[in-house]
Tab-separated table of C-alpha atoms in Angstrom:
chain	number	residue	atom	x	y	z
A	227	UNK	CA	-21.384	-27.235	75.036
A	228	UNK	CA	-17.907	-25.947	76.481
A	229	UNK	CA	-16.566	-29.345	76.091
A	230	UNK	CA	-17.176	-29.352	72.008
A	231	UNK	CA	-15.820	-26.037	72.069
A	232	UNK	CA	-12.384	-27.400	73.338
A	233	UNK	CA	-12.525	-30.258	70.738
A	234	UNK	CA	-13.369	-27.292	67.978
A	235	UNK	CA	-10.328	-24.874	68.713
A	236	UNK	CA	-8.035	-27.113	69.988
A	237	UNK	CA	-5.315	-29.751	69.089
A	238	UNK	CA	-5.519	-33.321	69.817
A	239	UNK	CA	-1.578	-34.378	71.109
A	240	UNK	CA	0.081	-37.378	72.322
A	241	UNK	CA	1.489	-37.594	76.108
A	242	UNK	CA	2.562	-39.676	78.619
A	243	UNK	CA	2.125	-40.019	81.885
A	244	UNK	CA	5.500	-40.377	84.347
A	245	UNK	CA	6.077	-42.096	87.345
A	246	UNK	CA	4.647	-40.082	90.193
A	247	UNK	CA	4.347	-40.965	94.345
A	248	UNK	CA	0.916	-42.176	94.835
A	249	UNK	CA	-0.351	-42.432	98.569
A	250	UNK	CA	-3.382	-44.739	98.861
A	251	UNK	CA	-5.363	-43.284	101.804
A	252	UNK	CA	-8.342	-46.064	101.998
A	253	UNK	CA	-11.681	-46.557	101.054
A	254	UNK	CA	-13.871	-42.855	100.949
A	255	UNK	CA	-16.389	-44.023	103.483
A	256	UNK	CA	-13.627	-43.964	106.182
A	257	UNK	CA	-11.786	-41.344	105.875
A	258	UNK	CA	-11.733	-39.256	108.933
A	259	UNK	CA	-12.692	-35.268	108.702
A	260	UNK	CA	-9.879	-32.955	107.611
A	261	UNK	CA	-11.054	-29.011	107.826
A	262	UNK	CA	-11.449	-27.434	104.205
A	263	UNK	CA	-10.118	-30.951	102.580
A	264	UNK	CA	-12.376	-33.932	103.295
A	265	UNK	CA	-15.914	-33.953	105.393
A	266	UNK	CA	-18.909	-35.681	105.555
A	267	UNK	CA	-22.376	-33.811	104.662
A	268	UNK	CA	-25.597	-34.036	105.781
A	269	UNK	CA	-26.650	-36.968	103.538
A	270	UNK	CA	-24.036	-38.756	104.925
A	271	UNK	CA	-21.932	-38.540	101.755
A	272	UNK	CA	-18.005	-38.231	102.073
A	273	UNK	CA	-16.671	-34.564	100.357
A	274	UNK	CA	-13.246	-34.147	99.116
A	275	UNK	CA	-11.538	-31.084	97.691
A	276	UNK	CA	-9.797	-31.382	94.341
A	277	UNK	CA	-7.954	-29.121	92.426
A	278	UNK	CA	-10.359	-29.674	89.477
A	279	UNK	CA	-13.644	-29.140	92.155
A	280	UNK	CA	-12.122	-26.827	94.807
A	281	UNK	CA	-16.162	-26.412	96.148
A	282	UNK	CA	-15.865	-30.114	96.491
A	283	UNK	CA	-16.535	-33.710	95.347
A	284	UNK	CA	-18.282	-36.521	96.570
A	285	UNK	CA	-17.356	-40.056	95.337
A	286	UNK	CA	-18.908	-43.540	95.498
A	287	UNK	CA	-18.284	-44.509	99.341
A	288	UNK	CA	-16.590	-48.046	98.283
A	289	UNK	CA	-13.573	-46.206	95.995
A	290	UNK	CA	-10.097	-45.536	96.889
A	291	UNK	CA	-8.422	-42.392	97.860
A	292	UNK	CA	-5.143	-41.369	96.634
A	293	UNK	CA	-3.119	-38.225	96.921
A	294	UNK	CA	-0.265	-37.712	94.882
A	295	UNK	CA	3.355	-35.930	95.412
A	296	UNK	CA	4.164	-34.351	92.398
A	297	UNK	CA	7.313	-32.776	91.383
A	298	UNK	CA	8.326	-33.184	95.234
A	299	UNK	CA	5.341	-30.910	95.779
A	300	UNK	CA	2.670	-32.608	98.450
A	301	UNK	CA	0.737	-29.121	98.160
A	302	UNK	CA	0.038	-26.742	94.851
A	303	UNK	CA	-1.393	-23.635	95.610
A	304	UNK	CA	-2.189	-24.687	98.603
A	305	UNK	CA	-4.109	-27.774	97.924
A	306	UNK	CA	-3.418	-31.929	97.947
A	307	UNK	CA	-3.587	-33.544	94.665
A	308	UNK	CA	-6.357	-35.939	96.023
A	309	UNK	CA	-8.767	-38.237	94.382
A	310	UNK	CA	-10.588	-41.404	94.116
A	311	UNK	CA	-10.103	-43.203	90.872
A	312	UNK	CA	-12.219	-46.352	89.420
A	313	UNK	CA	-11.465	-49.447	91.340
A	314	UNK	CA	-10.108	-50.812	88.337
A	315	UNK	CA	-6.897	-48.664	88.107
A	316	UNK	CA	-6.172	-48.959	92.365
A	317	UNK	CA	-4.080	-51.938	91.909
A	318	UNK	CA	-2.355	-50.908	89.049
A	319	UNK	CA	-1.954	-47.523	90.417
A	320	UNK	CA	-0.575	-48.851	94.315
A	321	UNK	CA	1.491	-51.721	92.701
A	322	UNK	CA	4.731	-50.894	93.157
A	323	UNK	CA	5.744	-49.754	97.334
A	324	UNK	CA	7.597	-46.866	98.082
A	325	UNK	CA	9.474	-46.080	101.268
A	326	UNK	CA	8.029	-42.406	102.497
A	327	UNK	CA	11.016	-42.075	104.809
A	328	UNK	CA	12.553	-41.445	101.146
A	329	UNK	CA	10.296	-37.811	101.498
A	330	UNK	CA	11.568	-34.810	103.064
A	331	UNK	CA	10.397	-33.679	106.761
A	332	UNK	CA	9.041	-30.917	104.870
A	333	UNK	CA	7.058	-33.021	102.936
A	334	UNK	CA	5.681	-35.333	105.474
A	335	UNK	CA	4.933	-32.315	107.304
A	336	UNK	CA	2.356	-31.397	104.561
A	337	UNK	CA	1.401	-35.154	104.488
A	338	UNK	CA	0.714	-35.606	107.912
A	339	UNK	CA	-2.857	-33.574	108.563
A	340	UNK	CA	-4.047	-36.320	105.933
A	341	UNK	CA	-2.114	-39.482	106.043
A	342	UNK	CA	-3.847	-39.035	110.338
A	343	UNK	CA	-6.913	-38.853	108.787
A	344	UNK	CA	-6.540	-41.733	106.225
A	345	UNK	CA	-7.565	-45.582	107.120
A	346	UNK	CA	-5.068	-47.291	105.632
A	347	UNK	CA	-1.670	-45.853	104.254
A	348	UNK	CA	-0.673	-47.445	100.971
A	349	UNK	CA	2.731	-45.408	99.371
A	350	UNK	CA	3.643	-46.471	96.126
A	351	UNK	CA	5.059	-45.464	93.281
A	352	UNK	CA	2.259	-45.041	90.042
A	353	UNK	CA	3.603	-46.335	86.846
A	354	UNK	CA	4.047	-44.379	83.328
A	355	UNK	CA	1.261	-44.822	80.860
A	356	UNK	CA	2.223	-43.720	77.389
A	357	UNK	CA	-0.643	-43.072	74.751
A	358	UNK	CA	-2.664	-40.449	75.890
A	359	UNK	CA	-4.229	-37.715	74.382
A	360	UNK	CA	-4.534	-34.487	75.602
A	361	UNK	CA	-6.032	-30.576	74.224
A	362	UNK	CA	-3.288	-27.704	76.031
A	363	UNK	CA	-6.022	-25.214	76.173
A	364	UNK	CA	-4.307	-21.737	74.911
A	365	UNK	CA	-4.265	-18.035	75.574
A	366	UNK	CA	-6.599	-17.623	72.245
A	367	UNK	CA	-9.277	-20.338	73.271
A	368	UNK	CA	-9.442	-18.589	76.495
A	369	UNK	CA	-10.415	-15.230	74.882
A	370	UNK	CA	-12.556	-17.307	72.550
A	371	UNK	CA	-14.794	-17.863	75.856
A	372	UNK	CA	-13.743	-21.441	76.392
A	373	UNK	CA	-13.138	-20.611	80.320
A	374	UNK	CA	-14.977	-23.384	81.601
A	375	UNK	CA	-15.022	-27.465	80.945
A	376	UNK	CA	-17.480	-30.574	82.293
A	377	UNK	CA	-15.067	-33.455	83.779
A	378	UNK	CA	-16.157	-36.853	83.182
A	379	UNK	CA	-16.989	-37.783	86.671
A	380	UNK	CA	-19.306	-34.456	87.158
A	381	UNK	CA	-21.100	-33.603	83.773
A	382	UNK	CA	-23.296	-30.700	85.598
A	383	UNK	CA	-20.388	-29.153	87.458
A	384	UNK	CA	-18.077	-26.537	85.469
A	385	UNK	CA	-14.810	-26.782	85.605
A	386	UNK	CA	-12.789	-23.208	85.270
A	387	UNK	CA	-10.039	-23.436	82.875
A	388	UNK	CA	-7.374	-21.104	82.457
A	389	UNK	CA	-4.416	-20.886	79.829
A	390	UNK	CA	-1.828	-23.699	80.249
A	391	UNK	CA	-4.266	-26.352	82.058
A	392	UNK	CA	-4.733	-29.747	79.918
A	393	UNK	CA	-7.702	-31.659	78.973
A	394	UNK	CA	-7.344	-35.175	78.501
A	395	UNK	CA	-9.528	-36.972	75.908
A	396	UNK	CA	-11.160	-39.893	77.001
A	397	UNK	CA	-13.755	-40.051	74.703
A	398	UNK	CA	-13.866	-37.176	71.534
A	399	UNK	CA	-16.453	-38.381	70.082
A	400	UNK	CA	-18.567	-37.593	72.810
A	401	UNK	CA	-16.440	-34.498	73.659
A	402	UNK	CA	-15.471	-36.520	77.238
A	403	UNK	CA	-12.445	-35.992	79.441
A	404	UNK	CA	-11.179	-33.728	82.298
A	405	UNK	CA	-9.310	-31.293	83.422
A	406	UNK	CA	-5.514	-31.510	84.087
A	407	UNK	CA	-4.188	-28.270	86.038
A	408	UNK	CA	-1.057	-27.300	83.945
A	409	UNK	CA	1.103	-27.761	87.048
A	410	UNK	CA	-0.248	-31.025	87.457
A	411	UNK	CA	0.173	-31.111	83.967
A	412	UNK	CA	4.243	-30.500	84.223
A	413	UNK	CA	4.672	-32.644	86.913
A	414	UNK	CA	3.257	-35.986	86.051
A	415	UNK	CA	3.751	-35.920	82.213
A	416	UNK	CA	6.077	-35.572	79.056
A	417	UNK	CA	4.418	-34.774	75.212
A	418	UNK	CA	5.038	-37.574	73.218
């Protein structure tokens, strides 16, 4: 399994995670249609576009959106950094407001196709979480084959890796986690 194969080659570190602009953008079942970012299939089953699933996701209808502004960057390569975590980390996550007339025009700009699109519009700034534990995957796991990984939340789904992105351990002994994008990766933590 690629997962084990991370686990095998690579180094277990500490990190933390920094403070980073969260936008809470409602509950998945009503989130309006944005083209190429978040629409609703034939099963009736909302689909957003992640930077770890760039075909798409779906998530359970009743979880939160967020999308997150990291580094001052709304978009990385062209895409939001937008996803739906477990109900029990919303609160924690949306806690603390934050004023978005603090963002540039630029940056509301980007924001604005979505936040039109979102339910409810919940900015707030996501605390620091120290203690995690993360694999950097490297140029020689890469040429070792380990291109791909299975995130948590999709188990069937490969994830493409490339040299630089981060996995963060959730679970090693069952070789669990998911792919951080080493942008991401930059912008929203420190090595501990």
């Amino acid at each position: 399994m690629a997962n084990a194969k991370i686990f095998e080659m690579g180094t277990i570190v500490g990190a933390r995670k920094i403070e980073v602009i969260t936008i809470g953008l409602g509950l998945v079942k009503d989130l309006g249609d944005l083209k190429d970012v978040i629409w609703h299939n034939v099963d009736g089953k909302t689909v957003i576009v992640t930077k770890e699933a760039p075909q798409g996701c779906t998530y359970d209808d009743d979880r939160t959106v967020v999308v997150r502004v990291i580094d001052g960057k709304v978009l990385i390569d062209g895409k939001y950094d937008i996803y739906a975590p477990g109900e029990d980390k919303i609160e924690k996550l949306l806690r603390k407001p934050y004023d978005l007339s603090k963002l540039s025009k630029e940056q509301m700009a980007e924001l604005k196709p979505l936040l039109d699109v979102a339910s409810e519009i919940r900015p707030a700034i996501a605390p620091g979480e120290s203690g995690r534990r993360v694999i950097v995957i490297t140029a020689e796991m890469i040429s070792a084959g380990v291109t791909v990984c299975y995130n948590e939340w999709e188990p069937e789904t490969p994830c493409n890796l490339e040299e630089g992105d981060v996995f963060l351990v959730s679970d090693e002994s069952n070789f669990k986690g998911y792919r951080i994008g080493r942008e991401e990766f930059a912008g929203t933590h420190q090595f501990e």
